[in-house]
Amino acid sequence: MPSLETLITENEIIDRIDDLARQIRQDYGDEPIHAIGILKGSTYFLADLTRRLQGEVSIDFVQVSSYGSEKMSSGIVQIVKDLDHSIEGKNVLIVEDIVDTGQTLNHIRELFQLRKPKSLRVVAMLSKPEARRVDTQVEYVGFEIPNRFVVGYGLDHAERYRNLPYVAILHD
Ligand code: IMP
Ligand code: MG
């Protein structure tokens, strides 16, 4: 039977998101922010983060497939659902659940850069620095975590556990 070991509590997540929102708003000044969530893992993070961002904020979503239901990244990234709105001239903030090998993010960054945003930055709730296989730029990181498979707060294993309000290591 798989078991869960809490890694980051709900309170720790909320406190960290408060800090991130303040820092991001400070860096952008009065500029509008166009937050783009990578479905589906980023939904809880995007909702909590944008709710705490002062000033003008719009949101959109993109869905890519790269992981399947297995615990290993395939490195192949495909757009499953594209953005609803043009990002040309906008301050795009990509909102990601976790940066693992970095391949998904690099692909999305390249793709979005071609669409001529005014600026392009990334905020990731979690990052596993030890798992990186490609150089990846991430401007804002919630928590750096060890190279373990985690679930909760949007992250799944075969679509389970996304709704946990905390982040846990999944032991099998
Ligand atoms: P990357 O391309 O290897 O950086 O993979 C990023 C994507 O893999 C994330 O957006 C997640 O959907 C998924 N992923 C990576 N690590 C984990 C994990 O520990 N738990 C759940 N999903 C993960
Ligand atoms: Mg994801």
GROMACS .gro file of N, CA, C and O in nm, residues 98-103 105-106 126-138 141 144 147:
model
   96
   98ILE      N    1   0.576   2.227  -1.045
   98ILE     CA    2   0.706   2.175  -1.003
   98ILE      C    3   0.800   2.171  -1.123
   98ILE      O    4   0.758   2.140  -1.235
   99VAL      N    5   0.925   2.205  -1.100
   99VAL     CA    6   1.026   2.190  -1.204
   99VAL      C    7   1.113   2.072  -1.165
   99VAL      O    8   1.176   2.072  -1.059
  100ASP      N    9   1.110   1.972  -1.251
  100ASP     CA   10   1.179   1.846  -1.224
  100ASP      C   11   1.303   1.840  -1.314
  100ASP      O   12   1.407   1.896  -1.281
  101THR      N   13   1.295   1.777  -1.430
  101THR     CA   14   1.409   1.776  -1.522
  101THR      C   15   1.429   1.913  -1.587
  101THR      O   16   1.538   1.945  -1.632
  102GLY      N   17   1.320   1.990  -1.596
  102GLY     CA   18   1.325   2.123  -1.657
  102GLY      C   19   1.284   2.123  -1.803
  102GLY      O   20   1.273   2.229  -1.865
  103GLN      N   21   1.258   2.007  -1.856
  103GLN     CA   22   1.230   1.996  -2.000
  103GLN      C   23   1.097   2.060  -2.039
  103GLN      O   24   1.087   2.129  -2.140
  105LEU      N   25   0.933   2.302  -1.888
  105LEU     CA   26   0.943   2.447  -1.877
  105LEU      C   27   1.023   2.507  -1.992
  105LEU      O   28   0.983   2.610  -2.049
  106ASN      N   29   1.133   2.447  -2.026
  106ASN     CA   30   1.215   2.500  -2.135
  106ASN      C   31   1.137   2.503  -2.266
  106ASN      O   32   1.145   2.599  -2.342
  126LEU      N   33   0.734   2.437  -0.656
  126LEU     CA   34   0.838   2.346  -0.609
  126LEU      C   35   0.947   2.331  -0.715
  126LEU      O   36   0.920   2.344  -0.834
  127SER      N   37   1.066   2.302  -0.669
  127SER     CA   38   1.176   2.273  -0.761
  127SER      C   39   1.261   2.161  -0.702
  127SER      O   40   1.286   2.157  -0.583
  128LYS      N   41   1.301   2.068  -0.789
  128LYS     CA   42   1.392   1.960  -0.748
  128LYS      C   43   1.524   1.983  -0.820
  128LYS      O   44   1.545   1.928  -0.930
  129PRO      N   45   1.613   2.062  -0.762
  129PRO     CA   46   1.739   2.097  -0.831
  129PRO      C   47   1.821   1.974  -0.872
  129PRO      O   48   1.883   1.974  -0.978
  130GLU      N   49   1.817   1.869  -0.790
  130GLU     CA   50   1.898   1.749  -0.820
  130GLU      C   51   1.848   1.673  -0.942
  130GLU      O   52   1.921   1.590  -0.997
  131ALA      N   53   1.725   1.699  -0.983
  131ALA     CA   54   1.667   1.623  -1.094
  131ALA      C   55   1.688   1.690  -1.229
  131ALA      O   56   1.654   1.633  -1.333
  132ARG      N   57   1.744   1.809  -1.229
  132ARG     CA   58   1.757   1.887  -1.351
  132ARG      C   59   1.842   1.816  -1.456
  132ARG      O   60   1.951   1.769  -1.426
  133ARG      N   61   1.790   1.807  -1.578
  133ARG     CA   62   1.866   1.749  -1.689
  133ARG      C   63   1.904   1.854  -1.791
  133ARG      O   64   1.989   1.831  -1.877
  134VAL      N   65   1.834   1.967  -1.789
  134VAL     CA   66   1.867   2.078  -1.879
  134VAL      C   67   1.872   2.207  -1.797
  134VAL      O   68   1.805   2.217  -1.694
  135ASP      N   69   1.952   2.302  -1.843
  135ASP     CA   70   1.959   2.433  -1.777
  135ASP      C   71   1.824   2.501  -1.787
  135ASP      O   72   1.770   2.512  -1.897
  136THR      N   73   1.772   2.546  -1.676
  136THR     CA   74   1.638   2.603  -1.676
  136THR      C   75   1.636   2.729  -1.592
  136THR      O   76   1.689   2.732  -1.483
  137GLN      N   77   1.572   2.832  -1.647
  137GLN     CA   78   1.561   2.960  -1.577
  137GLN      C   79   1.428   2.964  -1.502
  137GLN      O   80   1.322   2.952  -1.563
  138VAL      N   81   1.432   2.980  -1.370
  138VAL     CA   82   1.310   2.993  -1.290
  138VAL      C   83   1.329   3.114  -1.198
  138VAL      O   84   1.413   3.112  -1.109
  141VAL      N   85   1.085   3.067  -0.694
  141VAL     CA   86   1.062   2.929  -0.650
  141VAL      C   87   1.004   2.931  -0.509
  141VAL      O   88   1.055   3.001  -0.420
  144GLU      N   89   1.250   2.456  -0.257
  144GLU     CA   90   1.338   2.356  -0.318
  144GLU      C   91   1.321   2.229  -0.236
  144GLU      O   92   1.326   2.232  -0.113
  147ASN      N   93   1.502   1.514  -0.432
  147ASN     CA   94   1.460   1.442  -0.553
  147ASN      C   95   1.373   1.322  -0.518
  147ASN      O   96   1.414   1.207  -0.536
   0.00000   0.00000   0.00000
